[in-house]
Short mmCIF file of C-alpha atoms and ligand atoms in Angstrom, two decimals:
data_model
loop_
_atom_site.label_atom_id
_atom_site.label_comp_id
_atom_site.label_asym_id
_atom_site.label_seq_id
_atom_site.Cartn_x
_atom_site.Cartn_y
_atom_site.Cartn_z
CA UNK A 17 36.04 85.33 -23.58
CA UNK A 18 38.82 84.08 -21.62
CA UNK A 19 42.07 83.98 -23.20
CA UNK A 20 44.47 81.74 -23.39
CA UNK A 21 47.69 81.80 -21.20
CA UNK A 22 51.14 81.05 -23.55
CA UNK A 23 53.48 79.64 -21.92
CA UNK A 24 56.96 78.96 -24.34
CA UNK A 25 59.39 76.76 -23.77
CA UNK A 26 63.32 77.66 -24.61
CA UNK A 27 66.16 77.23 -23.71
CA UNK A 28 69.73 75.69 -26.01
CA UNK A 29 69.84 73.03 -28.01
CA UNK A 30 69.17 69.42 -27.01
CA UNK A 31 68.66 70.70 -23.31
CA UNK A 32 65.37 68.91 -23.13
CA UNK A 33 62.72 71.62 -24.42
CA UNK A 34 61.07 68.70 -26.46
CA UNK A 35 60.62 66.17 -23.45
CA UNK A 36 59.54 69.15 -21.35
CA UNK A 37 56.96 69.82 -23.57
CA UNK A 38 56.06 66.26 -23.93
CA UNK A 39 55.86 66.06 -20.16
CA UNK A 40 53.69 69.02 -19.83
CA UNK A 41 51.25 67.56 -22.48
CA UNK A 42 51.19 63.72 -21.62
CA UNK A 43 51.75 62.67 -25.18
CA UNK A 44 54.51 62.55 -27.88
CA UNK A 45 53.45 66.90 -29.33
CA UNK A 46 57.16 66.96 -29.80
CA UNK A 47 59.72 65.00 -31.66
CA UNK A 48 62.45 64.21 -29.24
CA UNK A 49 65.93 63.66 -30.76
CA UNK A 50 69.30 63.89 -29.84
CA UNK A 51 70.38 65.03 -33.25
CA UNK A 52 71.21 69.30 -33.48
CA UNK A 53 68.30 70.89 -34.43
CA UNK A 54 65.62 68.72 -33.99
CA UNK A 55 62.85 71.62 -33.28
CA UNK A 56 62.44 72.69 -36.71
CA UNK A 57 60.19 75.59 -35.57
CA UNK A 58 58.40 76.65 -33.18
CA UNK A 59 55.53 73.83 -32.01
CA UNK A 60 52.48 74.99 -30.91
CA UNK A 61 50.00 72.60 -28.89
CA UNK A 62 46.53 73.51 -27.30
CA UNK A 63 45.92 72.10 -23.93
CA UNK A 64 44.05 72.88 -20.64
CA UNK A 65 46.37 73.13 -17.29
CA UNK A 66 44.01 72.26 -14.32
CA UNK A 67 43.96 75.13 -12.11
CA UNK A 68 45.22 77.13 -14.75
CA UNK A 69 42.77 76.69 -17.45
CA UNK A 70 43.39 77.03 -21.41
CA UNK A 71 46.72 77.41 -22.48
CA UNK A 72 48.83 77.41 -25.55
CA UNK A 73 52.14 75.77 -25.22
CA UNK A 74 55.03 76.84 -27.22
CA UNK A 75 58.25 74.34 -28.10
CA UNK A 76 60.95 76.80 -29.53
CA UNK A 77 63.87 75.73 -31.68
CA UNK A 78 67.20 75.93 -29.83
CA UNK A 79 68.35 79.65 -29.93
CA UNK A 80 72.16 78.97 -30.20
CA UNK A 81 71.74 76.70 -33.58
CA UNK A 82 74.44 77.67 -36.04
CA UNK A 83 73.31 76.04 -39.29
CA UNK A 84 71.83 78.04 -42.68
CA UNK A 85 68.25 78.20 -41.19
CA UNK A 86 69.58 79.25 -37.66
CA UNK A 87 69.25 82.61 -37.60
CA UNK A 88 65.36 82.13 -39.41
CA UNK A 89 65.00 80.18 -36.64
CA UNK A 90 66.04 82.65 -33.89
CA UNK A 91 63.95 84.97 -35.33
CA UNK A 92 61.17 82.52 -34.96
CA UNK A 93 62.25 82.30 -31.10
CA UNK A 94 62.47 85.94 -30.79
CA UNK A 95 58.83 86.31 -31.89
CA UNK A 96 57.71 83.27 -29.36
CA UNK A 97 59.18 85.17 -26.91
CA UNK A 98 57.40 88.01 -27.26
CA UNK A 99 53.73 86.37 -27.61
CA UNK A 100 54.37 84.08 -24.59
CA UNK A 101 53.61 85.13 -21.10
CA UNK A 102 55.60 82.38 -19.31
CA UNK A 103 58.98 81.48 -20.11
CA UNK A 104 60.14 77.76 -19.08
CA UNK A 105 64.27 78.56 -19.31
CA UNK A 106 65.31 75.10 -19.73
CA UNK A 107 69.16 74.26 -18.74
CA UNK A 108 71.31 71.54 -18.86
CA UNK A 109 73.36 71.84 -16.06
CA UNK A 110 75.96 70.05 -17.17
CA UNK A 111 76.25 71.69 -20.57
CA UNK A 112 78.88 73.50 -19.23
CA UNK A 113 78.38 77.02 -21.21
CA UNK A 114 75.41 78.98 -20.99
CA UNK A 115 75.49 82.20 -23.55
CA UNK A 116 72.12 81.54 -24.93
CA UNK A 117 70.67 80.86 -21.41
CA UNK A 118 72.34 83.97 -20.88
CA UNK A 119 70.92 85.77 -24.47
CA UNK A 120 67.36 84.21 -23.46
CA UNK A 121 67.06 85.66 -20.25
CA UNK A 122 68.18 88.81 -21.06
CA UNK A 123 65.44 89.45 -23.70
CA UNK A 124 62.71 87.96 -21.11
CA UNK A 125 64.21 90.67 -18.57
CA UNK A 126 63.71 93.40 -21.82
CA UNK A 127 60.05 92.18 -22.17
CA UNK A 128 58.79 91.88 -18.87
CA UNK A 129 58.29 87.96 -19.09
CA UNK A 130 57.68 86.43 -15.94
CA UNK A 131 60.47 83.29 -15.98
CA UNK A 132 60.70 79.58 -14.95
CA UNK A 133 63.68 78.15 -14.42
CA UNK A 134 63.67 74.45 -15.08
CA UNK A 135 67.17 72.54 -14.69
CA UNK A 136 67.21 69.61 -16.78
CA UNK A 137 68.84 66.55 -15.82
CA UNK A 138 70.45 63.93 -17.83
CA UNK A 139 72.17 62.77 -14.80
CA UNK A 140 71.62 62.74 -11.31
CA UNK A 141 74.52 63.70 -10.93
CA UNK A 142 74.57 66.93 -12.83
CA UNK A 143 72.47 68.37 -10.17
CA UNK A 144 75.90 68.84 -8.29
CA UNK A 145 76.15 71.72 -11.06
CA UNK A 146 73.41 74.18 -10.30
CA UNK A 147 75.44 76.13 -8.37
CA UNK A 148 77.85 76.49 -10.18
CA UNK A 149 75.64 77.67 -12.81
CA UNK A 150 74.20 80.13 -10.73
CA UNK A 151 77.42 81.66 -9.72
CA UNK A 152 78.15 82.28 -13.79
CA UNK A 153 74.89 83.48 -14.12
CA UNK A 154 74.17 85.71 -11.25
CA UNK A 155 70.85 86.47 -12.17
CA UNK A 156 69.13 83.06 -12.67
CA UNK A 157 68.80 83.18 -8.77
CA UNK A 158 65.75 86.20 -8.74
CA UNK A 159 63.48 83.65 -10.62
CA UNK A 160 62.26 80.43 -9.23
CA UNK A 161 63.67 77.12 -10.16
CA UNK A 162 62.67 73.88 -10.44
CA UNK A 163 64.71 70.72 -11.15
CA UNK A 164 63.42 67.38 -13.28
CA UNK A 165 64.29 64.89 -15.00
CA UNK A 166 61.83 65.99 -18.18
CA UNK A 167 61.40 62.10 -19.59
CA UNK A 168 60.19 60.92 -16.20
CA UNK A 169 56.41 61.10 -15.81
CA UNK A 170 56.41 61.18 -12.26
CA UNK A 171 57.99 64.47 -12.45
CA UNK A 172 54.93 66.27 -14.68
CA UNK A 173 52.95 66.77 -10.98
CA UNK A 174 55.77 69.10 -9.71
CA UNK A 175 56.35 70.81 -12.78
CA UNK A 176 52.39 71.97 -12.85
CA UNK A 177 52.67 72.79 -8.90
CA UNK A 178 55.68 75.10 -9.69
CA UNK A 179 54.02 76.55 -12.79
CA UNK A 180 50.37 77.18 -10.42
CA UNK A 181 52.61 78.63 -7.42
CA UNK A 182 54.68 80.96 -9.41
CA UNK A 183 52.76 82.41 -12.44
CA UNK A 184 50.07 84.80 -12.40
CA UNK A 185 47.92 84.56 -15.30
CA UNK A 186 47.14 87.18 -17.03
CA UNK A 187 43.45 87.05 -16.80
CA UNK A 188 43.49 87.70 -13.27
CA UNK A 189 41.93 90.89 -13.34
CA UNK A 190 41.54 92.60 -9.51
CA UNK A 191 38.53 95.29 -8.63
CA UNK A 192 39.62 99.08 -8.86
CA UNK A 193 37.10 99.58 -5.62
CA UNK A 194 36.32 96.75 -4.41
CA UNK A 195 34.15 98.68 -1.87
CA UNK A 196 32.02 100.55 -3.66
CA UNK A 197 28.22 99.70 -3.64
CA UNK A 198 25.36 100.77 -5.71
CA UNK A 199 23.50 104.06 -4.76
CA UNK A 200 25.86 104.85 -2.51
CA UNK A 201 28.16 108.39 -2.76
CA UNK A 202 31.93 108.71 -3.31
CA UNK A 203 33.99 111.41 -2.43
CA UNK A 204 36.99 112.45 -4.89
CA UNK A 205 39.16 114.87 -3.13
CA UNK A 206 41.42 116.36 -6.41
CA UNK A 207 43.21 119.64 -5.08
CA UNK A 208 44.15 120.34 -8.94
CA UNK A 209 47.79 121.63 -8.58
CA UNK A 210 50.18 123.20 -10.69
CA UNK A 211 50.92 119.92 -12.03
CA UNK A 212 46.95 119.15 -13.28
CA UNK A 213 47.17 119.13 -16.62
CA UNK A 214 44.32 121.24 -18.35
CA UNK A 215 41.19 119.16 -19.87
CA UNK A 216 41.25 115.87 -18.08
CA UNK A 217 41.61 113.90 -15.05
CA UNK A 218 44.71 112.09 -14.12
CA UNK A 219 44.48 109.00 -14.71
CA UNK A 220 43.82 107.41 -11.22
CA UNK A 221 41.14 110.21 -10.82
CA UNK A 222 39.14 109.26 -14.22
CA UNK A 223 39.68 105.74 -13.15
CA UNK A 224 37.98 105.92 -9.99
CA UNK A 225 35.33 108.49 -11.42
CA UNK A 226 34.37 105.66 -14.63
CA UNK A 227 34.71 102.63 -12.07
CA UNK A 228 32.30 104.27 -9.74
CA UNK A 229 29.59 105.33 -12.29
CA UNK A 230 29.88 102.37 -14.05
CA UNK A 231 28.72 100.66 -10.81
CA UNK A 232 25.69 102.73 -10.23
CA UNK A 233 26.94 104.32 -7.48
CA UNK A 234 27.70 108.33 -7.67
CA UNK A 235 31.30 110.12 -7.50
CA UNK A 236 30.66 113.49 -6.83
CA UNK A 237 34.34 115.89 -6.83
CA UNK A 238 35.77 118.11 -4.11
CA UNK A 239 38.55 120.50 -5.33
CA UNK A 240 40.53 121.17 -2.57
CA UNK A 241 42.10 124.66 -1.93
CA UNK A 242 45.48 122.88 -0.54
CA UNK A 243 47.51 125.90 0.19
CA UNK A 244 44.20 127.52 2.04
CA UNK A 245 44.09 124.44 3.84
CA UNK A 246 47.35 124.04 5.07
CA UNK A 247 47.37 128.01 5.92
CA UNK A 248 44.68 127.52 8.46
CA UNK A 249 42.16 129.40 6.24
CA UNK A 250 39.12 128.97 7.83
CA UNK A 251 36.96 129.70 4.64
CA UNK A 252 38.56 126.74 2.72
CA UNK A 253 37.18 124.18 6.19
CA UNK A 254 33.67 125.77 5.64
CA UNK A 255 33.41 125.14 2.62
CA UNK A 256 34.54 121.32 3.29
CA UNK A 257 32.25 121.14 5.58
CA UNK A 258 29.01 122.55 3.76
CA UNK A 259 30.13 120.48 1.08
CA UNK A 260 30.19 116.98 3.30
CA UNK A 261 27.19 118.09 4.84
CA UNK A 262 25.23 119.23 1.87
CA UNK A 263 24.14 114.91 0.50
CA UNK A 264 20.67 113.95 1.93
CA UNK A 265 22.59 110.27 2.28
CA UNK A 266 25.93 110.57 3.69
CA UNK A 267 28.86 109.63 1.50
CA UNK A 268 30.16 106.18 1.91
CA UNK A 269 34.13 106.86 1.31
CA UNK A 270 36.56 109.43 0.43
CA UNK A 271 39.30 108.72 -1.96
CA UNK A 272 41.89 111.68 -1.54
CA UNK A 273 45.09 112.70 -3.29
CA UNK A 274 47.59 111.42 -1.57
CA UNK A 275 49.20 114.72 -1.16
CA UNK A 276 46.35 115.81 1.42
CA UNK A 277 46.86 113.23 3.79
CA UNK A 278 47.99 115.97 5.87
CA UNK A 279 44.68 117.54 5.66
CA UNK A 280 41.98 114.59 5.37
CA UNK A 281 43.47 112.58 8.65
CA UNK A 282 41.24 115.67 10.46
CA UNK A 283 38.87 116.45 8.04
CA UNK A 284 37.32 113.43 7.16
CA UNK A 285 34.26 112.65 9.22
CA UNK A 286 34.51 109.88 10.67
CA UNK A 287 31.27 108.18 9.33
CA UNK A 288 33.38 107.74 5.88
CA UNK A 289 36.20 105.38 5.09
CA UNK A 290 39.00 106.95 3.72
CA UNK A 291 41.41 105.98 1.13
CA UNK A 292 43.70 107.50 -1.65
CA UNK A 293 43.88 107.47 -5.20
CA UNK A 294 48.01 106.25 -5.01
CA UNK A 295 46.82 103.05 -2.69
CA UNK A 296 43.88 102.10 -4.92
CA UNK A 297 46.30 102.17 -8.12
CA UNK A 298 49.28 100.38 -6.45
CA UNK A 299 46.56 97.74 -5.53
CA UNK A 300 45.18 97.68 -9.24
CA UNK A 301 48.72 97.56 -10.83
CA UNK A 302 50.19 94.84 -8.71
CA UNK A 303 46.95 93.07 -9.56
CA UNK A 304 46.15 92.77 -5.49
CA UNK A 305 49.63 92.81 -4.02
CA UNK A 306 48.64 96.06 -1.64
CA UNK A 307 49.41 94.05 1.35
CA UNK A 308 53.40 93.66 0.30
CA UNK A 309 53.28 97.34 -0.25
CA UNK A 310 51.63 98.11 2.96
CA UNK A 311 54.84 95.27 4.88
CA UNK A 312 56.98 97.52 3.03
CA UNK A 313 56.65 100.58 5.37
CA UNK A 314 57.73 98.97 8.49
CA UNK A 315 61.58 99.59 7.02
CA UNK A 316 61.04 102.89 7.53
CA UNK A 317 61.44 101.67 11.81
CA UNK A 318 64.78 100.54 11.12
CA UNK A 319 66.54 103.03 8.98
CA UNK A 320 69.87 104.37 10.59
CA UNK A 321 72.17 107.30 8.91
CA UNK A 322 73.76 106.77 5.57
CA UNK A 323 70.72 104.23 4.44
CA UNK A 324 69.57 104.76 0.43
CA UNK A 325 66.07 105.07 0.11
CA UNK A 326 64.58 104.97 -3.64
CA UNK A 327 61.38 107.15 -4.77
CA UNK A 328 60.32 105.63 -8.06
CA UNK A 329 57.85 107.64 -10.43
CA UNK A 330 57.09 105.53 -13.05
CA UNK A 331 56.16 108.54 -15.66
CA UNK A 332 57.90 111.77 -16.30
CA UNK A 333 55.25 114.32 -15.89
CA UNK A 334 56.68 117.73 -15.88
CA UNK A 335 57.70 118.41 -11.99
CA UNK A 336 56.75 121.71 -10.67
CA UNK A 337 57.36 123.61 -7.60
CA UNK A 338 55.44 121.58 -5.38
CA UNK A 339 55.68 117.96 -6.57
CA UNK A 340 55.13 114.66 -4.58
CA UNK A 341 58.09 112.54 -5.59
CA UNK A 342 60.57 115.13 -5.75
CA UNK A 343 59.43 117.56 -2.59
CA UNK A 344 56.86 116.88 -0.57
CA UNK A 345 58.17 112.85 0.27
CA UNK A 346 61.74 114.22 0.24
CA UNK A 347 60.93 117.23 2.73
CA UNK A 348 59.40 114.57 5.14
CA UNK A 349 62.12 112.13 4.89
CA UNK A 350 64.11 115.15 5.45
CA UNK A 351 61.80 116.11 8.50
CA UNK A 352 61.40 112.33 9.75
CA UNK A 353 64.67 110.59 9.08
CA UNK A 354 67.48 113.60 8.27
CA UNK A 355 70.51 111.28 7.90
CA UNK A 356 69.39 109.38 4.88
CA UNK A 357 70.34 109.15 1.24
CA UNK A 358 66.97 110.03 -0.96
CA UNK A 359 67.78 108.72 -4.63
CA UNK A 360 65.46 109.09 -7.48
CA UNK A 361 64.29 106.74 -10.96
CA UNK A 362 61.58 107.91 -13.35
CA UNK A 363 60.08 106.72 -16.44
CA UNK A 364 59.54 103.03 -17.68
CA UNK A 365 63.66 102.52 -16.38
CA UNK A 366 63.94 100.80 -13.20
CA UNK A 367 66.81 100.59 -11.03
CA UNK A 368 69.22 97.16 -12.52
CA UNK A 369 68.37 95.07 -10.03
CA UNK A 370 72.25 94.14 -9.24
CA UNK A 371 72.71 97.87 -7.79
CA UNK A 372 69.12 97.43 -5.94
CA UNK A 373 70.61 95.73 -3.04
CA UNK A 374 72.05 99.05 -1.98
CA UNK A 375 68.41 100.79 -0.96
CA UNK A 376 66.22 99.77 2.45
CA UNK A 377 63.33 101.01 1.16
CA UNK A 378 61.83 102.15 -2.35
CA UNK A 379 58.74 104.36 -2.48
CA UNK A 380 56.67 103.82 -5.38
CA UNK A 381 54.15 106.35 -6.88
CA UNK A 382 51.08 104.86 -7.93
CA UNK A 383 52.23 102.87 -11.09
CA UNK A 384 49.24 103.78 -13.41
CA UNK A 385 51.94 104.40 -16.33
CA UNK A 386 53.62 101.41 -16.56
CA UNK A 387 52.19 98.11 -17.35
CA UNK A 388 50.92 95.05 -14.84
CA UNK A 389 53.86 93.00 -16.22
CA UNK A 390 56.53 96.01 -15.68
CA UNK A 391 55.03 95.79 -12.06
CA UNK A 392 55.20 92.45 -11.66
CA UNK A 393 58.40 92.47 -12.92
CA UNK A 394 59.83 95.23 -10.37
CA UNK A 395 58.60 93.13 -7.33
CA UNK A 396 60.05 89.77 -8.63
CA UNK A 397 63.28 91.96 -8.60
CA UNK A 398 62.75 93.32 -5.82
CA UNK A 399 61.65 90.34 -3.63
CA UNK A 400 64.54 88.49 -5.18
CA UNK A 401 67.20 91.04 -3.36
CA UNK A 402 64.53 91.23 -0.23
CA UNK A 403 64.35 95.08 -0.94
CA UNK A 404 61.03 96.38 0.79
CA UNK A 405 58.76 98.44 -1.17
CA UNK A 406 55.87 100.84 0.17
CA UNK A 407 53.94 103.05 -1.90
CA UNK A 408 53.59 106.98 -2.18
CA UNK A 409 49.87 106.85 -0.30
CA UNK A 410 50.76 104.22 2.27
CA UNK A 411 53.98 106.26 2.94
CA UNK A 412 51.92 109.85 3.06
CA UNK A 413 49.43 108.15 5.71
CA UNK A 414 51.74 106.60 7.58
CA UNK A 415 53.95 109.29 8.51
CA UNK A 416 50.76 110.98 10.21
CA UNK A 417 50.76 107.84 12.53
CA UNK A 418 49.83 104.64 12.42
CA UNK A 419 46.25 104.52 13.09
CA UNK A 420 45.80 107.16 9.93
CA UNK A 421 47.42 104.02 7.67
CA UNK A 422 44.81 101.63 9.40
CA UNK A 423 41.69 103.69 7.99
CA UNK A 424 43.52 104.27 5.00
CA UNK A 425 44.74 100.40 4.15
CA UNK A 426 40.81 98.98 6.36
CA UNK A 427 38.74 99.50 3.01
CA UNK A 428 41.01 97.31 1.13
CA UNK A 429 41.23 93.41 1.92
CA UNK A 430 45.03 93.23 3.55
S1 LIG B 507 52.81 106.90 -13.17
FE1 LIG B 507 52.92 107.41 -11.04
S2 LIG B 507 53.58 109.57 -10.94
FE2 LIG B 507 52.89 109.13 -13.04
S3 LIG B 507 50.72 109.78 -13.00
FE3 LIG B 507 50.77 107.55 -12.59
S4 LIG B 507 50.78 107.41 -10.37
FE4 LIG B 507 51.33 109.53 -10.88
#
């Protein structure tokens, strides 16, 4: 069953939440008023968004009321905010103050909540204020923005258009292997570190194993001897090779650890496609955005001494000697691009993105421990401050070459 997208309307009152509603829903849902306070509680209307599909629409009370039942009511807002997945930020622009603007935004940032801003006008002539809106609050300018007039009908067309061109629903769902076909065999190269824990797959790894079974096809596991490998040790390339040679239907693909880039780009026959476990997750998180990702690298051509570059792990799995994000990338920026500044975020905490203007470049693990949302979230940032953002197997193929990133990105649809 499909369900519904909520999209929640806030925003100060008497800045028009009512007649934005109304305009969104053709029809008098909401009681518009100039009097304080109107929005009693929070309105809830059922209605179907063409191109969108259903959607519940939510008409908050104004967050800044002061009277006895104002703070119930913020409460009230507070929990909208959480259950919606769109904000619409309405603001009078000529109102002149903007703290709850301000408060609201803030706790959309602390939740993830992808944000529309929709100026208001009274006026015309208050248009003339945007910017200086937007100069007291700075951060109004990463979202998109729309200005109407919310009790003119002819209006409701672009309102939809913005709300279609900027929000992903969240029932766009995007295929973990999109390539995968029944019957067919899947190679999972998992070198099983150090940093494996004991009695289960990472997650990307148990991902790929499920999605593949699930789809009739077969994932059979390598475990790569890595340090062998690297060594030269000819017993660990036999064994590769008796193992790739031992199906009576050759293997379709070979998703790798990133790590062994270094390795696969020889190893893997080229009858197989040839991807990694970090790309296919950084596709699956951004729900399809692999091609921004894969734009992302081409900073890495312009970097010049003294440049920040960002490695962002989005868990905090215990690091040991030879980790990705905090050796092996480092030791080949080192390698590649000696003069630069290699700075480092972990966890659900993401850089503010006020001090993100400082990096060319972040390099992003795979993501699989943070939510879509968070994701989404980091990119709006991101692509708000035009910082570019690659991705820890895009970056680990690439620095073999370029052609290695073209078999590595051709399975995927960028
Ligand atoms: S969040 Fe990132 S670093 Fe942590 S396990 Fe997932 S892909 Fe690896």
């Amino acid at each position: 069953m499909t369900e519904r997208d909520i999209i929640g309307i806030f925003g100060k009152m008497n800045s028009g939440k009512s007649s934005l509603m109304n305009l969104l829903t053709q029809q008098e849902t909401s009681i518009v008023d100039p009097t304080p306070g109107t929005t009693a509680d929070t309105k809830i209307t059922l209605t179907e968004i063409h191109g969108l599909g259903p959607v519940k629409l939510l008409d908050t009370a104004g967050f800044d009321e002061q009277q006895d039942l104002g703070l119930k009511k913020r409460t009230k807002v507070i929990t909208a905010l959480k259950e919606c997945d769109l904000v619409l930020l309405v603001i009078d622009p000529a109102a002149f103050e903007y703290e709850t603007d301000k408060l609201i935004l803030e706790e959309a940032r602390s939740l993830d909540k992808q944000v529309i801003v929709v100026y208001n006008l009274f006026r015309i002539s208050d248009k003339n204020r945007i910017d200086k809106v937007e100069e007291l609050l700075t951060r109004l300018r990463v979202y998109h923005r729309i200005v109407v007039n919310a009790i003119d009908i002819t209006h409701r067309q672009r309102l939809l258009e913005a709300i279609l061109a900027n929000y992903i629903p969240k029932n766009v769902t995007v295929d973990l292997l999109p390539f995968v076909e029944k019957g067919e065999f899947y190679i999972l190269n998992i070198p099983m570190d150090e940093e494996t824990p004991p009695g289960r797959y990472l997650r990307p790894q148990a991902m790929a194993e499920e999605y593949i079974t699930r789809k009739w096809a077969f994932p059979v596991s390598y475990r790569m001897n890595l340090a062998k490998a690297r060594a030269g040790d000819s017993s660990e390339k036999e064994r590769w090779n008796g193992f790739v040679n031992s199906f009576t239907r050759r293997p379709k693909a070979i998703i790798t650890d990133s790590q062994a880039m270094d390795i696969m780009k020889d190893w893997a026959p080229d009858d197989m496609a040839l991807t990694t476990f970090s790309v296919m997750m950084i596709n699956y998180m951004s729900r399809g955005r692999l091609n921004e990702f894969v734009n992302g690298i081409r900073a890495l051509n312009s970097l010049v001494a003294g440049d920040h570059i960002l490695i962002a792990e989005a868990c905090n799995h215990s690091r040991i000697r030879e980790d990705i994000g905090t050796v092996q990338i480092p030791n080949l920026l080192k390698k590649f691009y000696p003069e630069v500044i290699v700075n480092y975020t972990f966890g659900r905490e993401f850089v503010d993105d006020l001090d993100m203007k400082k990096y060319k470049l972040v390099i992003h693990c795979g993501g699989c421990m943070i939510s879509n949302q968070r994701m989404a979230a980091r990119l709006r940032d991101l692509n708000a401050t035009g910082v570019p953002i690659t991705n820890y197997g895009i970056f680990l193929s690439y620095i073999h070459g370029e052609k290695i990133l073209d078999r590595v990105i051709a399975p995927w649809d960028v």
